PDB file of C-alpha atoms in Angstrom:
ATOM      1  CA  UNK A 119     -66.857 -28.920  53.171  1.00 46.00           C
ATOM      2  CA  UNK A 120     -63.512 -27.553  51.997  1.00 47.00           C
ATOM      3  CA  UNK A 121     -61.674 -30.458  53.700  1.00 49.00           C
ATOM      4  CA  UNK A 122     -63.930 -33.017  51.989  1.00 51.00           C
ATOM      5  CA  UNK A 123     -63.225 -31.423  48.552  1.00 46.00           C
ATOM      6  CA  UNK A 124     -59.454 -31.539  49.096  1.00 51.00           C
ATOM      7  CA  UNK A 125     -59.649 -35.188  50.118  1.00 55.00           C
ATOM      8  CA  UNK A 126     -61.604 -36.156  46.980  1.00 55.00           C
ATOM      9  CA  UNK A 127     -59.135 -34.319  44.697  1.00 50.00           C
ATOM     10  CA  UNK A 128     -56.161 -36.028  46.349  1.00 53.00           C
ATOM     11  CA  UNK A 129     -57.750 -39.448  45.906  1.00 63.00           C
ATOM     12  CA  UNK A 130     -58.507 -38.737  42.218  1.00 55.00           C
ATOM     13  CA  UNK A 131     -54.865 -37.664  41.562  1.00 54.00           C
ATOM     14  CA  UNK A 132     -53.442 -40.757  43.249  1.00 54.00           C
ATOM     15  CA  UNK A 133     -55.726 -43.000  41.196  1.00 55.00           C
ATOM     16  CA  UNK A 134     -54.635 -41.308  37.926  1.00 54.00           C
ATOM     17  CA  UNK A 135     -50.947 -41.720  38.812  1.00 51.00           C
ATOM     18  CA  UNK A 136     -51.472 -45.383  39.596  1.00 54.00           C
ATOM     19  CA  UNK A 137     -53.075 -45.967  36.187  1.00 52.00           C
ATOM     20  CA  UNK A 138     -50.347 -44.046  34.270  1.00 50.00           C
ATOM     21  CA  UNK A 139     -47.363 -45.666  36.021  1.00 51.00           C
ATOM     22  CA  UNK A 140     -47.332 -48.877  33.847  1.00 49.00           C
ATOM     23  CA  UNK A 141     -47.558 -46.803  30.618  1.00 45.00           C
ATOM     24  CA  UNK A 142     -44.662 -44.521  31.609  1.00 47.00           C
ATOM     25  CA  UNK A 143     -42.514 -47.481  32.568  1.00 50.00           C
ATOM     26  CA  UNK A 144     -42.982 -49.079  29.128  1.00 50.00           C
ATOM     27  CA  UNK A 145     -41.886 -45.952  27.201  1.00 48.00           C
ATOM     28  CA  UNK A 146     -38.108 -45.546  26.270  1.00 46.00           C
ATOM     29  CA  UNK A 147     -36.029 -42.890  27.962  1.00 44.00           C
ATOM     30  CA  UNK A 148     -34.810 -40.535  25.140  1.00 41.00           C
ATOM     31  CA  UNK A 149     -33.051 -38.212  27.534  1.00 39.00           C
ATOM     32  CA  UNK A 150     -30.865 -40.946  28.914  1.00 37.00           C
ATOM     33  CA  UNK A 151     -29.975 -42.263  25.433  1.00 38.00           C
ATOM     34  CA  UNK A 152     -29.126 -38.782  24.187  1.00 36.00           C
ATOM     35  CA  UNK A 153     -26.929 -38.028  27.164  1.00 37.00           C
ATOM     36  CA  UNK A 154     -24.938 -41.252  26.956  1.00 38.00           C
ATOM     37  CA  UNK A 155     -22.764 -41.665  23.814  1.00 36.00           C
ATOM     38  CA  UNK A 156     -23.711 -44.525  21.582  1.00 37.00           C
ATOM     39  CA  UNK A 157     -21.386 -47.138  20.221  1.00 35.00           C
ATOM     40  CA  UNK A 158     -21.570 -45.632  16.712  1.00 34.00           C
ATOM     41  CA  UNK A 159     -20.747 -42.120  17.925  1.00 35.00           C
ATOM     42  CA  UNK A 160     -17.680 -43.188  19.860  1.00 34.00           C
ATOM     43  CA  UNK A 161     -14.406 -43.160  17.946  1.00 37.00           C
ATOM     44  CA  UNK A 162     -13.668 -46.551  16.508  1.00 39.00           C
ATOM     45  CA  UNK A 163     -10.452 -48.273  17.239  1.00 39.00           C
ATOM     46  CA  UNK A 164     -10.050 -49.159  13.526  1.00 42.00           C
ATOM     47  CA  UNK A 165      -9.395 -45.556  12.485  1.00 52.00           C
ATOM     48  CA  UNK A 166      -5.661 -46.088  13.026  1.00 75.00           C
ATOM     49  CA  UNK A 167      -5.621 -49.629  11.679  1.00 84.00           C
ATOM     50  CA  UNK A 168      -2.958 -50.316   9.040  1.00 86.00           C
ATOM     51  CA  UNK A 169      -4.147 -49.482   5.548  1.00 90.00           C
ATOM     52  CA  UNK A 170      -3.782 -51.917   2.685  1.00 90.00           C
ATOM     53  CA  UNK A 171      -3.909 -49.280  -0.046  1.00 91.00           C
ATOM     54  CA  UNK A 172      -1.013 -47.697  -1.879  1.00 92.00           C
ATOM     55  CA  UNK A 173      -0.654 -45.280  -4.781  1.00 93.00           C
ATOM     56  CA  UNK A 174       1.519 -45.581  -7.852  1.00 92.00           C
ATOM     57  CA  UNK A 175       2.008 -41.835  -8.548  1.00 92.00           C
ATOM     58  CA  UNK A 176       2.087 -38.568  -6.643  1.00 92.00           C
ATOM     59  CA  UNK A 177      -1.538 -37.898  -7.582  1.00 91.00           C
ATOM     60  CA  UNK A 178      -2.757 -41.291  -6.359  1.00 92.00           C
ATOM     61  CA  UNK A 179      -0.664 -41.464  -3.191  1.00 93.00           C
ATOM     62  CA  UNK A 180      -2.509 -42.975  -0.237  1.00 93.00           C
ATOM     63  CA  UNK A 181      -2.902 -40.470   2.591  1.00 92.00           C
ATOM     64  CA  UNK A 182      -2.062 -41.825   6.036  1.00 92.00           C
ATOM     65  CA  UNK A 183      -3.751 -40.521   9.160  1.00 88.00           C
ATOM     66  CA  UNK A 184      -1.583 -39.517  12.139  1.00 84.00           C
ATOM     67  CA  UNK A 185      -0.288 -42.700  13.722  1.00 86.00           C
ATOM     68  CA  UNK A 186      -1.597 -44.913  10.931  1.00 90.00           C
ATOM     69  CA  UNK A 187       0.662 -47.583   9.421  1.00 93.00           C
ATOM     70  CA  UNK A 188       0.528 -49.251   6.032  1.00 94.00           C
ATOM     71  CA  UNK A 189       0.794 -52.937   5.219  1.00 94.00           C
ATOM     72  CA  UNK A 190       0.378 -53.655   1.544  1.00 94.00           C
ATOM     73  CA  UNK A 191       1.144 -56.350  -1.005  1.00 93.00           C
ATOM     74  CA  UNK A 192       3.097 -55.146  -4.017  1.00 91.00           C
ATOM     75  CA  UNK A 193       5.044 -56.312  -7.031  1.00 91.00           C
ATOM     76  CA  UNK A 194       8.784 -56.013  -7.369  1.00 92.00           C
ATOM     77  CA  UNK A 195       9.577 -53.053  -9.616  1.00 91.00           C
ATOM     78  CA  UNK A 196       6.466 -50.968  -8.878  1.00 92.00           C
ATOM     79  CA  UNK A 197       6.614 -47.431  -7.520  1.00 94.00           C
ATOM     80  CA  UNK A 198       4.744 -47.149  -4.212  1.00 95.00           C
ATOM     81  CA  UNK A 199       3.565 -43.778  -2.878  1.00 96.00           C
ATOM     82  CA  UNK A 200       2.156 -42.691   0.481  1.00 95.00           C
ATOM     83  CA  UNK A 201       1.403 -39.220   1.830  1.00 94.00           C
ATOM     84  CA  UNK A 202       1.409 -37.898   5.398  1.00 94.00           C
ATOM     85  CA  UNK A 203       1.207 -34.516   7.093  1.00 93.00           C
ATOM     86  CA  UNK A 204       3.971 -32.923   9.173  1.00 91.00           C
ATOM     87  CA  UNK A 205       3.644 -29.834  11.360  1.00 89.00           C
ATOM     88  CA  UNK A 206       6.281 -27.290  12.248  1.00 86.00           C
ATOM     89  CA  UNK A 207       8.784 -28.300  14.868  1.00 86.00           C
ATOM     90  CA  UNK A 208       8.358 -32.010  14.121  1.00 89.00           C
ATOM     91  CA  UNK A 209      11.076 -34.377  12.903  1.00 92.00           C
ATOM     92  CA  UNK A 210       9.493 -37.232  10.926  1.00 93.00           C
ATOM     93  CA  UNK A 211      11.079 -40.663  10.580  1.00 94.00           C
ATOM     94  CA  UNK A 212       9.908 -43.125   7.937  1.00 95.00           C
ATOM     95  CA  UNK A 213      10.632 -46.811   8.579  1.00 95.00           C
ATOM     96  CA  UNK A 214       9.871 -49.590   6.107  1.00 94.00           C
ATOM     97  CA  UNK A 215      10.216 -53.348   6.197  1.00 95.00           C
ATOM     98  CA  UNK A 216      10.136 -55.102   2.822  1.00 94.00           C
ATOM     99  CA  UNK A 217       9.487 -58.834   2.714  1.00 93.00           C
ATOM    100  CA  UNK A 218      11.028 -60.166  -0.458  1.00 92.00           C
ATOM    101  CA  UNK A 219       9.816 -62.997  -2.604  1.00 91.00           C
ATOM    102  CA  UNK A 220      11.020 -66.511  -1.738  1.00 91.00           C
ATOM    103  CA  UNK A 221      14.692 -67.026  -2.412  1.00 88.00           C
ATOM    104  CA  UNK A 222      13.923 -69.925  -4.763  1.00 88.00           C
ATOM    105  CA  UNK A 223      12.077 -67.550  -7.105  1.00 89.00           C
ATOM    106  CA  UNK A 224      14.742 -64.835  -7.167  1.00 90.00           C
ATOM    107  CA  UNK A 225      17.712 -64.750  -9.517  1.00 89.00           C
ATOM    108  CA  UNK A 226      20.000 -62.295  -7.758  1.00 90.00           C
ATOM    109  CA  UNK A 227      20.267 -59.442  -5.254  1.00 92.00           C
ATOM    110  CA  UNK A 228      17.710 -56.638  -5.135  1.00 92.00           C
ATOM    111  CA  UNK A 229      18.240 -52.994  -4.142  1.00 93.00           C
ATOM    112  CA  UNK A 230      15.325 -51.006  -2.731  1.00 94.00           C
ATOM    113  CA  UNK A 231      15.301 -47.269  -2.082  1.00 94.00           C
ATOM    114  CA  UNK A 232      13.060 -44.923  -0.073  1.00 95.00           C
ATOM    115  CA  UNK A 233      12.699 -41.226  -0.892  1.00 95.00           C
ATOM    116  CA  UNK A 234      10.713 -38.429   0.765  1.00 95.00           C
ATOM    117  CA  UNK A 235       9.352 -35.372  -1.070  1.00 94.00           C
ATOM    118  CA  UNK A 236       7.650 -32.266   0.294  1.00 91.00           C
ATOM    119  CA  UNK A 237       4.447 -30.618  -0.913  1.00 89.00           C
ATOM    120  CA  UNK A 238       6.318 -28.971  -3.789  1.00 88.00           C
ATOM    121  CA  UNK A 239       7.686 -32.408  -4.751  1.00 91.00           C
ATOM    122  CA  UNK A 240      11.203 -31.417  -3.827  1.00 91.00           C
ATOM    123  CA  UNK A 241      13.296 -34.344  -2.707  1.00 93.00           C
ATOM    124  CA  UNK A 242      14.264 -33.949   0.943  1.00 93.00           C
ATOM    125  CA  UNK A 243      17.578 -35.225   2.243  1.00 91.00           C
ATOM    126  CA  UNK A 244      17.747 -37.834   4.979  1.00 92.00           C
ATOM    127  CA  UNK A 245      19.799 -37.047   8.052  1.00 92.00           C
ATOM    128  CA  UNK A 246      19.840 -40.629   9.357  1.00 91.00           C
ATOM    129  CA  UNK A 247      18.741 -44.095   8.408  1.00 92.00           C
ATOM    130  CA  UNK A 248      19.330 -46.617   5.646  1.00 92.00           C
ATOM    131  CA  UNK A 249      17.921 -45.052   2.527  1.00 92.00           C
ATOM    132  CA  UNK A 250      19.160 -47.762   0.138  1.00 93.00           C
ATOM    133  CA  UNK A 251      19.315 -51.432   1.114  1.00 93.00           C
ATOM    134  CA  UNK A 252      20.450 -54.410  -0.909  1.00 92.00           C
ATOM    135  CA  UNK A 253      19.192 -57.886  -0.219  1.00 89.00           C
ATOM    136  CA  UNK A 254      21.236 -60.833  -1.362  1.00 88.00           C
ATOM    137  CA  UNK A 255      19.719 -63.820  -3.065  1.00 83.00           C
ATOM    138  CA  UNK A 256      19.232 -65.583   0.291  1.00 85.00           C
ATOM    139  CA  UNK A 257      17.845 -62.552   2.179  1.00 89.00           C
ATOM    140  CA  UNK A 258      14.214 -62.732   3.249  1.00 91.00           C
ATOM    141  CA  UNK A 259      13.545 -59.059   4.101  1.00 92.00           C
ATOM    142  CA  UNK A 260      15.027 -55.572   3.985  1.00 93.00           C
ATOM    143  CA  UNK A 261      14.822 -52.697   6.459  1.00 94.00           C
ATOM    144  CA  UNK A 262      14.889 -49.088   5.264  1.00 95.00           C
ATOM    145  CA  UNK A 263      14.466 -45.809   7.108  1.00 95.00           C
ATOM    146  CA  UNK A 264      14.792 -42.074   6.548  1.00 95.00           C
ATOM    147  CA  UNK A 265      14.853 -39.316   9.162  1.00 94.00           C
ATOM    148  CA  UNK A 266      14.105 -35.880   7.773  1.00 93.00           C
ATOM    149  CA  UNK A 267      15.314 -32.559   8.988  1.00 91.00           C
ATOM    150  CA  UNK A 268      13.183 -30.647  11.457  1.00 89.00           C
ATOM    151  CA  UNK A 269      10.186 -29.042   9.809  1.00 90.00           C
ATOM    152  CA  UNK A 270      10.626 -25.271   9.902  1.00 86.00           C
ATOM    153  CA  UNK A 271       7.953 -22.646  10.369  1.00 82.00           C
ATOM    154  CA  UNK A 272       9.308 -20.664   7.402  1.00 81.00           C
ATOM    155  CA  UNK A 273      12.293 -20.603   5.083  1.00 80.00           C
ATOM    156  CA  UNK A 274      13.933 -18.419   2.472  1.00 78.00           C
ATOM    157  CA  UNK A 275      12.652 -18.787  -1.107  1.00 74.00           C
ATOM    158  CA  UNK A 276      16.012 -20.047  -2.347  1.00 79.00           C
ATOM    159  CA  UNK A 277      16.373 -22.749   0.299  1.00 82.00           C
ATOM    160  CA  UNK A 278      15.007 -26.283   0.224  1.00 84.00           C
ATOM    161  CA  UNK A 279      14.197 -26.518   3.930  1.00 86.00           C
ATOM    162  CA  UNK A 280      11.246 -28.731   4.911  1.00 89.00           C
ATOM    163  CA  UNK A 281       8.091 -26.730   5.582  1.00 89.00           C
ATOM    164  CA  UNK A 282       4.741 -27.679   7.160  1.00 90.00           C
ATOM    165  CA  UNK A 283       2.415 -29.541   4.864  1.00 91.00           C
ATOM    166  CA  UNK A 284       2.086 -32.807   2.991  1.00 93.00           C
ATOM    167  CA  UNK A 285       5.035 -35.127   2.487  1.00 95.00           C
ATOM    168  CA  UNK A 286       5.295 -38.024   0.052  1.00 95.00           C
ATOM    169  CA  UNK A 287       7.077 -41.334   0.593  1.00 95.00           C
ATOM    170  CA  UNK A 288       8.221 -43.218  -2.484  1.00 96.00           C
ATOM    171  CA  UNK A 289       9.509 -46.788  -2.336  1.00 95.00           C
ATOM    172  CA  UNK A 290      11.055 -48.253  -5.473  1.00 94.00           C
ATOM    173  CA  UNK A 291      13.426 -50.917  -6.723  1.00 94.00           C
ATOM    174  CA  UNK A 292      16.588 -49.371  -8.145  1.00 92.00           C
ATOM    175  CA  UNK A 293      18.417 -52.566  -9.101  1.00 91.00           C
ATOM    176  CA  UNK A 294      17.111 -56.074  -9.624  1.00 91.00           C
ATOM    177  CA  UNK A 295      17.465 -58.863 -12.193  1.00 91.00           C
ATOM    178  CA  UNK A 296      15.075 -58.621 -15.114  1.00 91.00           C
ATOM    179  CA  UNK A 297      13.538 -61.993 -14.249  1.00 91.00           C
ATOM    180  CA  UNK A 298      12.660 -60.802 -10.722  1.00 90.00           C
ATOM    181  CA  UNK A 299      10.481 -57.894 -11.836  1.00 92.00           C
ATOM    182  CA  UNK A 300       6.873 -58.644 -10.997  1.00 91.00           C
ATOM    183  CA  UNK A 301       7.523 -61.038  -8.123  1.00 92.00           C
ATOM    184  CA  UNK A 302       5.229 -60.676  -5.130  1.00 92.00           C
ATOM    185  CA  UNK A 303       6.467 -58.696  -2.119  1.00 92.00           C
ATOM    186  CA  UNK A 304       4.942 -57.132   0.979  1.00 94.00           C
ATOM    187  CA  UNK A 305       5.753 -53.765   2.562  1.00 94.00           C
ATOM    188  CA  UNK A 306       5.149 -52.443   6.065  1.00 94.00           C
ATOM    189  CA  UNK A 307       5.392 -48.688   6.620  1.00 95.00           C
ATOM    190  CA  UNK A 308       5.605 -46.938   9.976  1.00 94.00           C
ATOM    191  CA  UNK A 309       5.980 -43.172  10.473  1.00 93.00           C
ATOM    192  CA  UNK A 310       7.001 -41.582  13.753  1.00 92.00           C
ATOM    193  CA  UNK A 311       7.588 -37.948  14.668  1.00 89.00           C
ATOM    194  CA  UNK A 312       9.297 -36.257  17.569  1.00 87.00           C
ATOM    195  CA  UNK A 313       9.387 -32.678  18.757  1.00 80.00           C
ATOM    196  CA  UNK A 314       6.634 -30.105  18.935  1.00 71.00           C
ATOM    197  CA  UNK A 315       5.606 -26.652  17.883  1.00 63.00           C
ATOM    198  CA  UNK A 316       7.667 -25.122  20.678  1.00 63.00           C
ATOM    199  CA  UNK A 317      10.825 -26.442  18.987  1.00 61.00           C
ATOM    200  CA  UNK A 318      10.129 -24.783  15.633  1.00 58.00           C
ATOM    201  CA  UNK A 319      13.084 -22.774  14.364  1.00 58.00           C
ATOM    202  CA  UNK A 320      13.773 -20.082  13.395  1.00 57.00           C
ATOM    203  CA  UNK A 321      11.503 -17.629  15.133  1.00 55.00           C
ATOM    204  CA  UNK A 322      10.237 -14.387  13.692  1.00 56.00           C
ATOM    205  CA  UNK A 323       8.649 -15.859  10.572  1.00 62.00           C
ATOM    206  CA  UNK A 324       5.463 -17.612   9.600  1.00 65.00           C
ATOM    207  CA  UNK A 325       4.207 -19.628   6.649  1.00 68.00           C
ATOM    208  CA  UNK A 326       1.095 -18.239   5.001  1.00 65.00           C
ATOM    209  CA  UNK A 327      -0.337 -21.674   4.178  1.00 73.00           C
ATOM    210  CA  UNK A 328       0.949 -25.252   4.512  1.00 73.00           C
ATOM    211  CA  UNK A 329       2.381 -26.881   1.414  1.00 71.00           C
ATOM    212  CA  UNK A 330      -0.633 -29.082   0.761  1.00 74.00           C
ATOM    213  CA  UNK A 331      -1.203 -29.717  -2.951  1.00 70.00           C
ATOM    214  CA  UNK A 332      -4.819 -29.780  -4.183  1.00 63.00           C
ATOM    215  CA  UNK A 333      -6.413 -33.201  -4.459  1.00 56.00           C
ATOM    216  CA  UNK A 334      -8.135 -33.968  -7.782  1.00 54.00           C
ATOM    217  CA  UNK A 335      -7.235 -30.544  -9.098  1.00 52.00           C
ATOM    218  CA  UNK A 336      -8.429 -31.320 -12.624  1.00 54.00           C
ATOM    219  CA  UNK A 337     -11.632 -32.966 -13.749  1.00 55.00           C
ATOM    220  CA  UNK A 338     -12.961 -34.023 -17.130  1.00 53.00           C
ATOM    221  CA  UNK A 339     -16.418 -33.286 -18.473  1.00 53.00           C
ATOM    222  CA  UNK A 340     -18.624 -35.413 -20.645  1.00 57.00           C
ATOM    223  CA  UNK A 341     -18.472 -34.811 -24.411  1.00 56.00           C
ATOM    224  CA  UNK A 342     -20.890 -32.155 -25.609  1.00 59.00           C
ATOM    225  CA  UNK A 343     -21.181 -30.435 -22.223  1.00 59.00           C
ATOM    226  CA  UNK A 344     -19.793 -27.111 -21.105  1.00 57.00           C
ATOM    227  CA  UNK A 345     -17.959 -26.737 -17.847  1.00 54.00           C
ATOM    228  CA  UNK A 346     -19.735 -24.345 -15.498  1.00 56.00           C
ATOM    229  CA  UNK A 347     -17.500 -22.421 -13.073  1.00 52.00           C
ATOM    230  CA  UNK A 348     -18.234 -22.751  -9.408  1.00 53.00           C
ATOM    231  CA  UNK A 349     -20.197 -20.057  -7.633  1.00 51.00           C
ATOM    232  CA  UNK A 350     -18.029 -17.134  -6.666  1.00 49.00           C
ATOM    233  CA  UNK A 351     -15.140 -18.285  -8.858  1.00 48.00           C
ATOM    234  CA  UNK A 352     -13.467 -15.452 -10.725  1.00 51.00           C
ATOM    235  CA  UNK A 353     -10.804 -15.590 -13.364  1.00 48.00           C
ATOM    236  CA  UNK A 354      -7.502 -14.109 -12.372  1.00 53.00           C
ATOM    237  CA  UNK A 355      -6.790 -10.790 -14.050  1.00 55.00           C
ATOM    238  CA  UNK A 356      -3.734 -10.778 -16.319  1.00 59.00           C
ATOM    239  CA  UNK A 357      -0.678  -9.151 -14.870  1.00 64.00           C
ATOM    240  CA  UNK A 358       0.307  -5.985 -16.677  1.00 68.00           C
ATOM    241  CA  UNK A 359       3.914  -6.108 -17.923  1.00 68.00           C
ATOM    242  CA  UNK A 360       6.281  -3.577 -16.479  1.00 74.00           C
ATOM    243  CA  UNK A 361       6.913  -0.710 -18.915  1.00 73.00           C
ATOM    244  CA  UNK A 362      10.061   1.389 -19.330  1.00 71.00           C
ATOM    245  CA  UNK A 363      11.064   4.360 -21.463  1.00 70.00           C
ATOM    246  CA  UNK A 364      12.549   1.998 -24.037  1.00 66.00           C
ATOM    247  CA  UNK A 365       9.651  -0.455 -24.125  1.00 66.00           C
ATOM    248  CA  UNK A 366       8.142   1.075 -27.288  1.00 65.00           C
ATOM    249  CA  UNK A 367      11.375   0.682 -29.215  1.00 63.00           C
ATOM    250  CA  UNK A 368      11.448  -3.080 -28.846  1.00 59.00           C
ATOM    251  CA  UNK A 369       7.761  -3.935 -29.115  1.00 60.00           C
ATOM    252  CA  UNK A 370       5.571  -4.885 -32.048  1.00 59.00           C
ATOM    253  CA  UNK A 371       7.028  -4.493 -35.547  1.00 59.00           C
ATOM    254  CA  UNK A 372       9.671  -2.056 -34.305  1.00 61.00           C
ATOM    255  CA  UNK A 373      11.689  -4.863 -32.825  1.00 68.00           C
ATOM    256  CA  UNK A 374      11.996  -6.763 -36.102  1.00 71.00           C
ATOM    257  CA  UNK A 375      12.614  -3.795 -38.417  1.00 73.00           C
ATOM    258  CA  UNK A 376      14.966  -2.048 -36.030  1.00 76.00           C
ATOM    259  CA  UNK A 377      17.303  -4.997 -35.790  1.00 80.00           C
ATOM    260  CA  UNK A 378      17.067  -5.659 -39.540  1.00 85.00           C
ATOM    261  CA  UNK A 379      17.997  -2.095 -40.535  1.00 86.00           C
ATOM    262  CA  UNK A 380      20.661  -1.791 -37.862  1.00 88.00           C
ATOM    263  CA  UNK A 381      22.222  -5.089 -38.884  1.00 90.00           C
ATOM    264  CA  UNK A 382      22.279  -4.073 -42.556  1.00 92.00           C
ATOM    265  CA  UNK A 383      23.899  -0.713 -41.792  1.00 93.00           C
ATOM    266  CA  UNK A 384      26.568  -2.317 -39.646  1.00 94.00           C
ATOM    267  CA  UNK A 385      27.293  -4.870 -42.367  1.00 94.00           C
ATOM    268  CA  UNK A 386      27.693  -2.093 -44.993  1.00 94.00           C
ATOM    269  CA  UNK A 387      30.027  -0.086 -42.791  1.00 93.00           C
ATOM    270  CA  UNK A 388      32.094  -3.165 -42.089  1.00 93.00           C
ATOM    271  CA  UNK A 389      32.413  -3.875 -45.829  1.00 91.00           C
ATOM    272  CA  UNK A 390      33.530  -0.333 -46.649  1.00 90.00           C
ATOM    273  CA  UNK A 391      36.035  -0.290 -43.811  1.00 90.00           C
ATOM    274  CA  UNK A 392      37.451  -3.650 -44.841  1.00 88.00           C
ATOM    275  CA  UNK A 393      37.819  -2.585 -48.465  1.00 87.00           C
ATOM    276  CA  UNK A 394      39.601   0.626 -47.477  1.00 86.00           C
ATOM    277  CA  UNK A 395      42.074  -1.177 -45.281  1.00 85.00           C
ATOM    278  CA  UNK A 396      42.898  -3.995 -47.680  1.00 85.00           C
ATOM    279  CA  UNK A 397      42.959  -2.343 -51.194  1.00 76.00           C
ATOM    280  CA  UNK A 398      46.290  -2.127 -53.123  1.00 60.00           C
ATOM    281  CA  UNK A 399      47.767   0.988 -54.919  1.00 55.00           C
ATOM    282  CA  UNK A 400      47.181   1.119 -58.679  1.00 57.00           C
ATOM    283  CA  UNK A 401      49.362   3.202 -61.062  1.00 50.00           C
ATOM    284  CA  UNK A 402      51.124   5.120 -58.341  1.00 54.00           C
ATOM    285  CA  UNK A 403      53.665   4.537 -55.653  1.00 53.00           C
ATOM    286  CA  UNK A 404      53.754   5.695 -52.114  1.00 56.00           C
ATOM    287  CA  UNK A 405      54.904   9.294 -51.578  1.00 57.00           C
ATOM    288  CA  UNK A 406      58.304   8.295 -50.202  1.00 59.00           C
ATOM    289  CA  UNK A 407      59.337   6.812 -53.556  1.00 56.00           C
ATOM    290  CA  UNK A 408      58.248   9.848 -55.572  1.00 57.00           C
ATOM    291  CA  UNK A 409      55.696  10.072 -58.328  1.00 60.00           C
ATOM    292  CA  UNK A 410      55.769   7.763 -61.331  1.00 61.00           C
ATOM    293  CA  UNK A 411      57.192   9.556 -64.445  1.00 66.00           C
ATOM    294  CA  UNK A 412      54.960   9.762 -67.508  1.00 69.00           C
ATOM    295  CA  UNK A 413      55.523   7.011 -70.069  1.00 71.00           C
ATOM    296  CA  UNK A 414      55.624   7.371 -73.883  1.00 72.00           C
ATOM    297  CA  UNK A 415      52.808   5.803 -75.824  1.00 74.00           C
ATOM    298  CA  UNK A 416      53.561   2.399 -77.328  1.00 71.00           C
ATOM    299  CA  UNK A 417      54.109   2.261 -81.147  1.00 71.00           C
ATOM    300  CA  UNK A 418      51.124   1.152 -83.121  1.00 71.00           C
ATOM    301  CA  UNK A 419      51.535  -2.094 -85.061  1.00 69.00           C
ATOM    302  CA  UNK A 420      50.893  -1.888 -88.778  1.00 64.00           C
ATOM    303  CA  UNK A 421      48.411  -4.184 -90.404  1.00 65.00           C
ATOM    304  CA  UNK A 422      49.662  -7.523 -91.727  1.00 64.00           C
ATOM    305  CA  UNK A 423      51.526  -7.097 -95.027  1.00 60.00           C
ATOM    306  CA  UNK A 424      52.136  -3.316 -94.755  1.00 61.00           C
ATOM    307  CA  UNK A 425      55.335  -1.592 -93.660  1.00 59.00           C
ATOM    308  CA  UNK A 426      55.254  -0.298 -90.189  1.00 53.00           C
ATOM    309  CA  UNK A 427      54.762   3.306 -89.338  1.00 54.00           C
ATOM    310  CA  UNK A 428      56.484   5.274 -86.651  1.00 49.00           C
TER     311      UNK A 428
END
């Protein structure tokens, strides 16, 4: 009896599995798709493709990703700006290739210049490379480059050493005929770095935060609306001025009246002293010549027509 019941249950289970097999085979396999990365999730090869954008000011500089180049079309005479990040211990090198306008359209030589600024917009010196290049009237392209100093982990406040953070590249035309301004040109930018964090010098110091300026720091509001501060934003408390024992003497109205009265008193004393030193004797001689003897009164003149009286 028990054996017959087990046999019937086994047959029923096999029949149910046979009926459900086609349905299970038609359903997708979510586990397999979740485990295997999709084409959209994988990093695209175009993330490091050359960018065709360029800024015209520090605020609109185009930010380049690590290893990303730039290939843009520009006009002769425009200021071109790019931005890239540099870590401590690295030595960045900026290389540019400028394709000039056709020689038939140019009227003379052109001089192009490349400059690099740090996050504080301090101009950094180049240790190697051609920072200024002049192309003659028949030249088709120019090559410029600038190798910065090694980025330091920290520096003294008075020094202009390069520090970790954002760096700006500015390409401009410093000398060109007036008729050539506005001609079409193309620029290729390539940035390379060498070194690593282990090469950062000097040791024993650290930078609190990289020199990365805020992006879109200011924003305008529509007319008639009131700007609402962000949540958690607090206004900075004013810094109390340092006070000394003489602070009260030169604050408020005391400062103005004190200097006015003091200046007047000094002017009066100077006038009295000058008069005393420069006045001349009147009616008397110095002591070494003796005193002046008394003089007789002058005779009075009689009126007209009368004899004189003694």
